PDB file of C-alpha atoms in Angstrom:
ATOM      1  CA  UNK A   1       8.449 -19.457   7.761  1.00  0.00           C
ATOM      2  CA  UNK A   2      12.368 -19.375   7.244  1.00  0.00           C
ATOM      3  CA  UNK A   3      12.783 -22.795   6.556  1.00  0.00           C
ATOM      4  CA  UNK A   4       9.545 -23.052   4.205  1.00  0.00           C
ATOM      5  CA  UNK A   5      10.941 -20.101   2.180  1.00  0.00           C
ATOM      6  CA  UNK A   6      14.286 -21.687   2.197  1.00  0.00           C
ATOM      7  CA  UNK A   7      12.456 -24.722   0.056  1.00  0.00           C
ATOM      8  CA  UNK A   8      11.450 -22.217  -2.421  1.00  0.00           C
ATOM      9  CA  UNK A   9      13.151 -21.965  -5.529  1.00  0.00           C
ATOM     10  CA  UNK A  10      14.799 -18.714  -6.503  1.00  0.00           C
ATOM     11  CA  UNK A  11      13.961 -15.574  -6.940  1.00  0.00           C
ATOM     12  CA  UNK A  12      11.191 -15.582  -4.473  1.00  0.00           C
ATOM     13  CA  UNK A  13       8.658 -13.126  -3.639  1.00  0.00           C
ATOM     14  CA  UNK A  14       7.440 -12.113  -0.283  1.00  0.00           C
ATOM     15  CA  UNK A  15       4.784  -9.996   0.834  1.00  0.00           C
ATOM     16  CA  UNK A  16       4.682  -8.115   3.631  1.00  0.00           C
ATOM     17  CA  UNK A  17       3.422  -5.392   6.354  1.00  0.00           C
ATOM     18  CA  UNK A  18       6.363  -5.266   8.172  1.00  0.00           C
ATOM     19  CA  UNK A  19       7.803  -1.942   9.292  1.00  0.00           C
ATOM     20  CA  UNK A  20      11.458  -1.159   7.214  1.00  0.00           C
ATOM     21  CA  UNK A  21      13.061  -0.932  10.821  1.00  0.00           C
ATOM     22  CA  UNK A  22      11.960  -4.558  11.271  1.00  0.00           C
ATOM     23  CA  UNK A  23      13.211  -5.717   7.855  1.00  0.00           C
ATOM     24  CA  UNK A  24      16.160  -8.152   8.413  1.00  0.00           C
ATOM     25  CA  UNK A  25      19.334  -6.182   8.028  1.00  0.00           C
ATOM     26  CA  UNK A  26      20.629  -9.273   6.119  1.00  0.00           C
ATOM     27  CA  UNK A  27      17.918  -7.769   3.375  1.00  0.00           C
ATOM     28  CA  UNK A  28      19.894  -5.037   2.585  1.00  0.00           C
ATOM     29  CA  UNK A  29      23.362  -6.695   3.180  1.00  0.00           C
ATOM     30  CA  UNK A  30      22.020  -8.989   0.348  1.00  0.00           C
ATOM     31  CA  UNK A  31      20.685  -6.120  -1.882  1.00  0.00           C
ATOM     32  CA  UNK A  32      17.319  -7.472  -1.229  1.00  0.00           C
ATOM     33  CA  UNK A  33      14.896  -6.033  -4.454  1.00  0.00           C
ATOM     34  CA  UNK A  34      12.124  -4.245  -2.322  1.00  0.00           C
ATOM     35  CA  UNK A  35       9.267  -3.045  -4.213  1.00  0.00           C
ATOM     36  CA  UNK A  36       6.923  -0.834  -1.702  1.00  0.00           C
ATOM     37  CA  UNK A  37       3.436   0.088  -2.563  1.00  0.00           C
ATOM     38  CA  UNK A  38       2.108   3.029  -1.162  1.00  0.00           C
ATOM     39  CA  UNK A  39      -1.904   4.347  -0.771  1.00  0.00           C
ATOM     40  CA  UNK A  40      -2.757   7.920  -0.103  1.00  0.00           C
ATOM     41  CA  UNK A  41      -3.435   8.366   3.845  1.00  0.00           C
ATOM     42  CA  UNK A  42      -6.909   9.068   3.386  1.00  0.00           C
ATOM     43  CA  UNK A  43      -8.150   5.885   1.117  1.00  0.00           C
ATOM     44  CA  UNK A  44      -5.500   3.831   3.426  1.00  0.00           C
ATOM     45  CA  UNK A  45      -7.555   4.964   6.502  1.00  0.00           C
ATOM     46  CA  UNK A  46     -11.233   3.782   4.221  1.00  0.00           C
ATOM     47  CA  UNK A  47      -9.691   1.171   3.304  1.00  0.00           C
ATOM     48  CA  UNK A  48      -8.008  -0.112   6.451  1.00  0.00           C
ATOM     49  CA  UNK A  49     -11.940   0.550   8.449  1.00  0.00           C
ATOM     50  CA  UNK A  50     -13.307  -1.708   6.151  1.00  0.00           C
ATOM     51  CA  UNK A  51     -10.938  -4.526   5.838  1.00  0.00           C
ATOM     52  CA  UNK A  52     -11.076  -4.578   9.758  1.00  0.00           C
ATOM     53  CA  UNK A  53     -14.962  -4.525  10.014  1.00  0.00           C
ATOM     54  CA  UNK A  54     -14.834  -7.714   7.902  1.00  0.00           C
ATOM     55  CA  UNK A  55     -11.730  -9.716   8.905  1.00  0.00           C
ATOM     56  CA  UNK A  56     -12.440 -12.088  11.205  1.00  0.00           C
ATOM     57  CA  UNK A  57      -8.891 -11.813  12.974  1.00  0.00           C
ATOM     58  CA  UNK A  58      -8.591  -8.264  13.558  1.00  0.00           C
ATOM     59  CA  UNK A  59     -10.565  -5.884  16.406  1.00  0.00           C
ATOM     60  CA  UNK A  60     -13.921  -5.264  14.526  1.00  0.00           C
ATOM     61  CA  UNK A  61     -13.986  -0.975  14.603  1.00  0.00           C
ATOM     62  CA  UNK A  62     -16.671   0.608  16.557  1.00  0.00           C
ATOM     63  CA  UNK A  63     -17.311   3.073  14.337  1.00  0.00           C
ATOM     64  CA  UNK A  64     -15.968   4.978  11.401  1.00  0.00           C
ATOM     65  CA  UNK A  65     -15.201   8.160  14.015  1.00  0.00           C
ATOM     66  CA  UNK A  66     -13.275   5.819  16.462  1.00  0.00           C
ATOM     67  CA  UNK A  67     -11.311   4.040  14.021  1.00  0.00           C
ATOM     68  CA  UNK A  68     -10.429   7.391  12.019  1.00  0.00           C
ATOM     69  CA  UNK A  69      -8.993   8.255  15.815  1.00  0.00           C
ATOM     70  CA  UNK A  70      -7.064   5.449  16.442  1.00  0.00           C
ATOM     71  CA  UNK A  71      -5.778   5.874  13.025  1.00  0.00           C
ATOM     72  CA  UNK A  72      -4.583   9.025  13.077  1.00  0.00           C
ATOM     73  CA  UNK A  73      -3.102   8.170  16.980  1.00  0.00           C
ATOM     74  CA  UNK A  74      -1.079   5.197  15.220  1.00  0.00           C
ATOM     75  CA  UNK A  75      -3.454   2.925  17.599  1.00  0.00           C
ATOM     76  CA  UNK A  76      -4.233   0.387  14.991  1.00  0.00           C
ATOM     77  CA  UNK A  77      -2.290  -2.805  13.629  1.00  0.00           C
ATOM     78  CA  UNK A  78       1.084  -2.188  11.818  1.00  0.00           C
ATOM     79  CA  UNK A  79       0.943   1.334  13.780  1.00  0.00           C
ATOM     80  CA  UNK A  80       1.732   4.904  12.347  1.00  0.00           C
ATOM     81  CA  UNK A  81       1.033   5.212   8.683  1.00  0.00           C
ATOM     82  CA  UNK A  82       3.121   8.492   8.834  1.00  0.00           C
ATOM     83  CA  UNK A  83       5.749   6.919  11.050  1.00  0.00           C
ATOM     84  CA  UNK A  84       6.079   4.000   8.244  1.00  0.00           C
ATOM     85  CA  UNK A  85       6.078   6.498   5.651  1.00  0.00           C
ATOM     86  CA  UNK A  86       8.671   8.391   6.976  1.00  0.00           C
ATOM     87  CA  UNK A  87      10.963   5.083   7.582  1.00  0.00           C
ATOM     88  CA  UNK A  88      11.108   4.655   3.811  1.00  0.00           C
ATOM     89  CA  UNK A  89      11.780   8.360   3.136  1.00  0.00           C
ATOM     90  CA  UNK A  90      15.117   7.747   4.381  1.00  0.00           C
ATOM     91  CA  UNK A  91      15.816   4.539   1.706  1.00  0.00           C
ATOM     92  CA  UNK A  92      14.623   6.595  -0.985  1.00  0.00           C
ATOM     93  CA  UNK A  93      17.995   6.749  -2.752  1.00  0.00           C
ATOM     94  CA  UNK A  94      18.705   3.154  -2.215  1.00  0.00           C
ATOM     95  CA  UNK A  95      18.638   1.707  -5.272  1.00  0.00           C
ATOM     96  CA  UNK A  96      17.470  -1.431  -4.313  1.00  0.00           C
ATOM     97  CA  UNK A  97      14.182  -0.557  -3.583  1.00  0.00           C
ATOM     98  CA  UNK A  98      11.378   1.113  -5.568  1.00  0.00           C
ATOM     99  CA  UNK A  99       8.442   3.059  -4.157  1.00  0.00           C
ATOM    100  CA  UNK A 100       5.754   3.172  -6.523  1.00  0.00           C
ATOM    101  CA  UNK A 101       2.096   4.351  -5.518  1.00  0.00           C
ATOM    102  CA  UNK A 102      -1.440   2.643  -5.698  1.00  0.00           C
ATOM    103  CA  UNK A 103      -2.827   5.886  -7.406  1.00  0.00           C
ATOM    104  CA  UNK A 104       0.001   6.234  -9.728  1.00  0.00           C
ATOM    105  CA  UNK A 105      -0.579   2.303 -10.745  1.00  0.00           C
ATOM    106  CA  UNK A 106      -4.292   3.282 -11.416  1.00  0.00           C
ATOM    107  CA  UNK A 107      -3.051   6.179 -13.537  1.00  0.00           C
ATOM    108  CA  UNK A 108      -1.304   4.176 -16.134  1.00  0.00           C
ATOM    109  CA  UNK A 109      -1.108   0.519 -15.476  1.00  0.00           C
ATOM    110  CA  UNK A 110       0.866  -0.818 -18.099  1.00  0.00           C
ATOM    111  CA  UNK A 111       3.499   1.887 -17.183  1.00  0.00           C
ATOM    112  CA  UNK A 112       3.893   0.804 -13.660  1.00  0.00           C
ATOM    113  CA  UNK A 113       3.775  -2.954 -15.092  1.00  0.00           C
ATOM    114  CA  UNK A 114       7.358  -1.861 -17.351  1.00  0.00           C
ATOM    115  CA  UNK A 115       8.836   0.427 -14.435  1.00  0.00           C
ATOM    116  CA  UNK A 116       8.349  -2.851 -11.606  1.00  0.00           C
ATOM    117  CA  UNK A 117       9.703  -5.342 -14.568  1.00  0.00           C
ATOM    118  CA  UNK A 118      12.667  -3.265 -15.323  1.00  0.00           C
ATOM    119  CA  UNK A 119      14.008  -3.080 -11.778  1.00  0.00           C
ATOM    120  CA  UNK A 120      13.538  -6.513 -10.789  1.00  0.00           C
ATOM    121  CA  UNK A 121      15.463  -7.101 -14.360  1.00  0.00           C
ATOM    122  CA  UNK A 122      12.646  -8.839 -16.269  1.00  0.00           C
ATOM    123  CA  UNK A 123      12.535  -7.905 -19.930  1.00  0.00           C
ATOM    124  CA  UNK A 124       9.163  -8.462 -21.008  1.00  0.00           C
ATOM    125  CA  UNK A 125       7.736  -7.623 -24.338  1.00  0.00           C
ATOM    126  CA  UNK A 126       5.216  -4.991 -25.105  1.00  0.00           C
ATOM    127  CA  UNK A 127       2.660  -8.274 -25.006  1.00  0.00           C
ATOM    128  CA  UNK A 128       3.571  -9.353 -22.067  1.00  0.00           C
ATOM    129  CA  UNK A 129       3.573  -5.690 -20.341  1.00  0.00           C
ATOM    130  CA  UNK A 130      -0.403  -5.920 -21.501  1.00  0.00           C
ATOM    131  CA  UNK A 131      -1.495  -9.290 -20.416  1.00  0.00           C
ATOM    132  CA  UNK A 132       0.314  -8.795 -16.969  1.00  0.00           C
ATOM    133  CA  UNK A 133      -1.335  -5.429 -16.920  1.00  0.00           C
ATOM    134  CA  UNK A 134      -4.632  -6.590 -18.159  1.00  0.00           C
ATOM    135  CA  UNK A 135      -4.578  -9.448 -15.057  1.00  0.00           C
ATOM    136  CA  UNK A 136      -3.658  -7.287 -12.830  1.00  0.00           C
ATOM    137  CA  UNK A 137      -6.442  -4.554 -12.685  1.00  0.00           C
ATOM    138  CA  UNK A 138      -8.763  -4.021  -9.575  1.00  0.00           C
ATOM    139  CA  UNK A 139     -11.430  -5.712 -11.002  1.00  0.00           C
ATOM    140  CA  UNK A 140      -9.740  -8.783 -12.432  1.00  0.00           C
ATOM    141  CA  UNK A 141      -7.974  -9.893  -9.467  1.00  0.00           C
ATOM    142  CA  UNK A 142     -11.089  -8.841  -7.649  1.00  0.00           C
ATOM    143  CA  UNK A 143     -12.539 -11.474  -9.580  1.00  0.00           C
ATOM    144  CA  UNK A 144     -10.052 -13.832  -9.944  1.00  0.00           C
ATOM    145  CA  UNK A 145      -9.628 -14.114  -5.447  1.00  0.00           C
ATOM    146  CA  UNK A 146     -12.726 -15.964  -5.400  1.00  0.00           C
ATOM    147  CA  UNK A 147     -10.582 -19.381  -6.277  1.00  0.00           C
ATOM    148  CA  UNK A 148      -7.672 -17.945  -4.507  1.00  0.00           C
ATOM    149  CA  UNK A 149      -9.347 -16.301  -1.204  1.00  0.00           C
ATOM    150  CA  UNK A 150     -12.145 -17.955  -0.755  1.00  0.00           C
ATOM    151  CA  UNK A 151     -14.779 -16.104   1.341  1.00  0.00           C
ATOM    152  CA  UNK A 152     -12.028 -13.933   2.768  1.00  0.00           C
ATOM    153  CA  UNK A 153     -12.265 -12.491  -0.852  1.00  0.00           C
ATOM    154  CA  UNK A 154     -14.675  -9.804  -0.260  1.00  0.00           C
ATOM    155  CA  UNK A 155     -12.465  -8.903   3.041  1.00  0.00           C
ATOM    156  CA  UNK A 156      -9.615  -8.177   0.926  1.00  0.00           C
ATOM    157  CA  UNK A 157     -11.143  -6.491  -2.138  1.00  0.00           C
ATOM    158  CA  UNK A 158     -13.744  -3.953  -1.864  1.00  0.00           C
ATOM    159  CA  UNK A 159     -13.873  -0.887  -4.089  1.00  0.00           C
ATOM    160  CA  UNK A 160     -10.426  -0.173  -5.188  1.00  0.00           C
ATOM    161  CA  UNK A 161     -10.934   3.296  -6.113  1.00  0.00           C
ATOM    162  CA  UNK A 162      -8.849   6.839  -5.576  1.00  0.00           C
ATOM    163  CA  UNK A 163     -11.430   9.040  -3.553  1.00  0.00           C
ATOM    164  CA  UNK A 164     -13.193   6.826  -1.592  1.00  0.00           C
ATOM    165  CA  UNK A 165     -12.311   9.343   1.494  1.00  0.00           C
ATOM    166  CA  UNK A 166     -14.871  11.755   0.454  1.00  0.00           C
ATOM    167  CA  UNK A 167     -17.489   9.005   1.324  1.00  0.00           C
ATOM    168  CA  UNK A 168     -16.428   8.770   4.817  1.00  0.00           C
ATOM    169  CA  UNK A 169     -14.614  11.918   6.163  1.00  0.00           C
ATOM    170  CA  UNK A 170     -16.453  15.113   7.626  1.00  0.00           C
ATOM    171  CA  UNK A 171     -14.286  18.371   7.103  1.00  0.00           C
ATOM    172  CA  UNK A 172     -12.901  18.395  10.492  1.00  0.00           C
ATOM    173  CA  UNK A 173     -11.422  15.210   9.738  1.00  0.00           C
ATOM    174  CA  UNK A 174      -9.765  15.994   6.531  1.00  0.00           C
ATOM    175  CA  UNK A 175      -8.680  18.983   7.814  1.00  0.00           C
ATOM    176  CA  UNK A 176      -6.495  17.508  10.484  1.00  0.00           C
ATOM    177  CA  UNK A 177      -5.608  14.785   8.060  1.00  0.00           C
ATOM    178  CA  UNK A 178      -4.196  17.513   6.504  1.00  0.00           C
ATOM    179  CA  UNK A 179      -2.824  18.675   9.044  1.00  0.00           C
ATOM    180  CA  UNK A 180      -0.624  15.700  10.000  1.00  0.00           C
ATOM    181  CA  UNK A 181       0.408  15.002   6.773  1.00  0.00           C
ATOM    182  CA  UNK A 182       2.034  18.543   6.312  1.00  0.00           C
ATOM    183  CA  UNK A 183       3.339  18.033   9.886  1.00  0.00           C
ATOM    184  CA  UNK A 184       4.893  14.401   8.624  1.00  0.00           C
ATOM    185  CA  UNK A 185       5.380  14.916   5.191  1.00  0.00           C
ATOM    186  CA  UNK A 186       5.817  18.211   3.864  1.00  0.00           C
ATOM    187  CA  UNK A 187       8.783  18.555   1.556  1.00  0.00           C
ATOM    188  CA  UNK A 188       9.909  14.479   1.699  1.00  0.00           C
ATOM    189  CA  UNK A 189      10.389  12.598  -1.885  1.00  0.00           C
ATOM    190  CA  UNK A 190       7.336  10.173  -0.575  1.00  0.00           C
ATOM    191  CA  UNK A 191       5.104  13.255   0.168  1.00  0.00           C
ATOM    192  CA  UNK A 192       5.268  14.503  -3.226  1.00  0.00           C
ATOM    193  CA  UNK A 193       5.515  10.759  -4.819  1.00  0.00           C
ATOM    194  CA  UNK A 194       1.635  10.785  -3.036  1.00  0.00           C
ATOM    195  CA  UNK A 195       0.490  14.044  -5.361  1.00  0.00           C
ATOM    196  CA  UNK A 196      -1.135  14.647  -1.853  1.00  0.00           C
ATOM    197  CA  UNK A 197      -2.951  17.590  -3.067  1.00  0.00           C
ATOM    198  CA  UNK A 198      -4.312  16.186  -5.951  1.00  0.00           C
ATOM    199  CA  UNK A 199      -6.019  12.926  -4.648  1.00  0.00           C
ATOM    200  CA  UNK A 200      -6.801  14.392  -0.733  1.00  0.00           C
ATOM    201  CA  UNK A 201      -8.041  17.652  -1.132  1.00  0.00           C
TER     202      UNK A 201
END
C-alpha cells in the first residue's frame, strides 16, 4: 500500500476507517490535511446493518435487534462509534484537520463544497463550487458507482437520507441510544457539531 501510494503523484488523497489512535504519527508530524466525515449515531447504526447484510466480506447480521446490540457494545468492525468519536474530540483544535458532518453536507451542499476547498487551499470559483457540488449529491454518485463499483454499488449506496433511524429503532432502543450518547458525548465540540437533538430525537 506504502509503496503504491509512494508512486502517486502529489497531493494525494486517502480514504480511510482507521481509528485516529492508529493514524501514523508521521501524519501529524507532517501536518497531514485530515478531513473527517461524521454520521449521526443512529443513521450510522441503519446504515452500517445494511451495508453488512449486503457485503459479501463482512459477518452478514442476524437481525436488526442483534446488530443494534453489538453496535451499541462496540462489537462490530472498526469498533466503538462513541469511542472513535471521542478520539477526534481531542484534535478538534488542530488545525490540520476539519470535522464536517454528513447531515450538515445535506443541509447546504455547496457550502460544505467551499468550507472542504478552502482548507485543503483550493480556490475554486463560484462555478466550480456548483458543478463539484452538483456531482457530488447522494443521488449522482449513487448513480454514477455503477461504472465505478460495479455490483458492489448497491452495497455501498442505499438511501442516503437523515432519519432513516425512525424506520428501524423501537423506543427502547432510541432511548438508550440516547442514553449513551449523553453518557459519551454530552458537552464535547463533536456532540454539538452532530445537532444530536435535532436529527435523533
Amino acid at each position: 500500500m506504502q509503496q503504491r501510494l509512494s508512486q502517486v503523484p502529489s497531493p494525494r488523497f486517502l480514504g480511510t476507517h482507521m481509528h485516529p489512535d492508529n493514524i501514523p504519527p508521521s501524519f501529524i508530524a507532517k501536518k497531514t490535511k485530515t478531513l473527517v466525515i461524521f454520521r449521526n449515531p443512529k443513521d450510522t447504526a441503519v446504515s452500517f446493518y445494511h451495508f453488512s447484510t449486503k457485503n459479501p466480506v463482512l459477518p452478514t447480521p442476524e437481525s436488526w435487534d442483534k446488530f443494534y446490540t453489538e453496535f451499541m457494545s462496540g462489537d462490530v468492525p472498526w469498533g466503538s462509534y462513541f469511542d472513535h468519536a471521542l478520539a477526534w474530540e481531542k484534535r478538534m483544535d488542530d488545525p490540520n484537520v476539519m470535522i464536517v458532518t454528513y447531515e450538515e453536507l445535506k443541509e447546504d451542499l455547496c457550502k460544505g463544497v467551499q468550507q472542504i476547498s478552502q482548507f485543503f487551499s483550493f480556490d475554486l470559483s463560484e462555478e466550480q463550487v456548483q458543478a463539484i457540488a452538483q456531482e457530488s449529491t447522494f443521488d449522482a454518485m449513487k448513480d454514477s458507482s455503477k461504472d465505478s463499483h460495479g455490483p458492489m454499488s448497491n452495497v455501498f449506496f442505499r438511501k442516503g437520507v437523515v432519519g432513516d433511524w425512525k424506520n428501524h429503532f423501537s423506543e427502547a432502543q432510541s432511548e438508550a441510544m440516547d442514553a449513551e450518547f449523553e453518557k459519551h458525548l454530552a458537552g464535547t465540540k463533536i456532540g454539538a457539531q452532530m445537532k444530536y437533538e435535532l436529527y435523533c430525537k
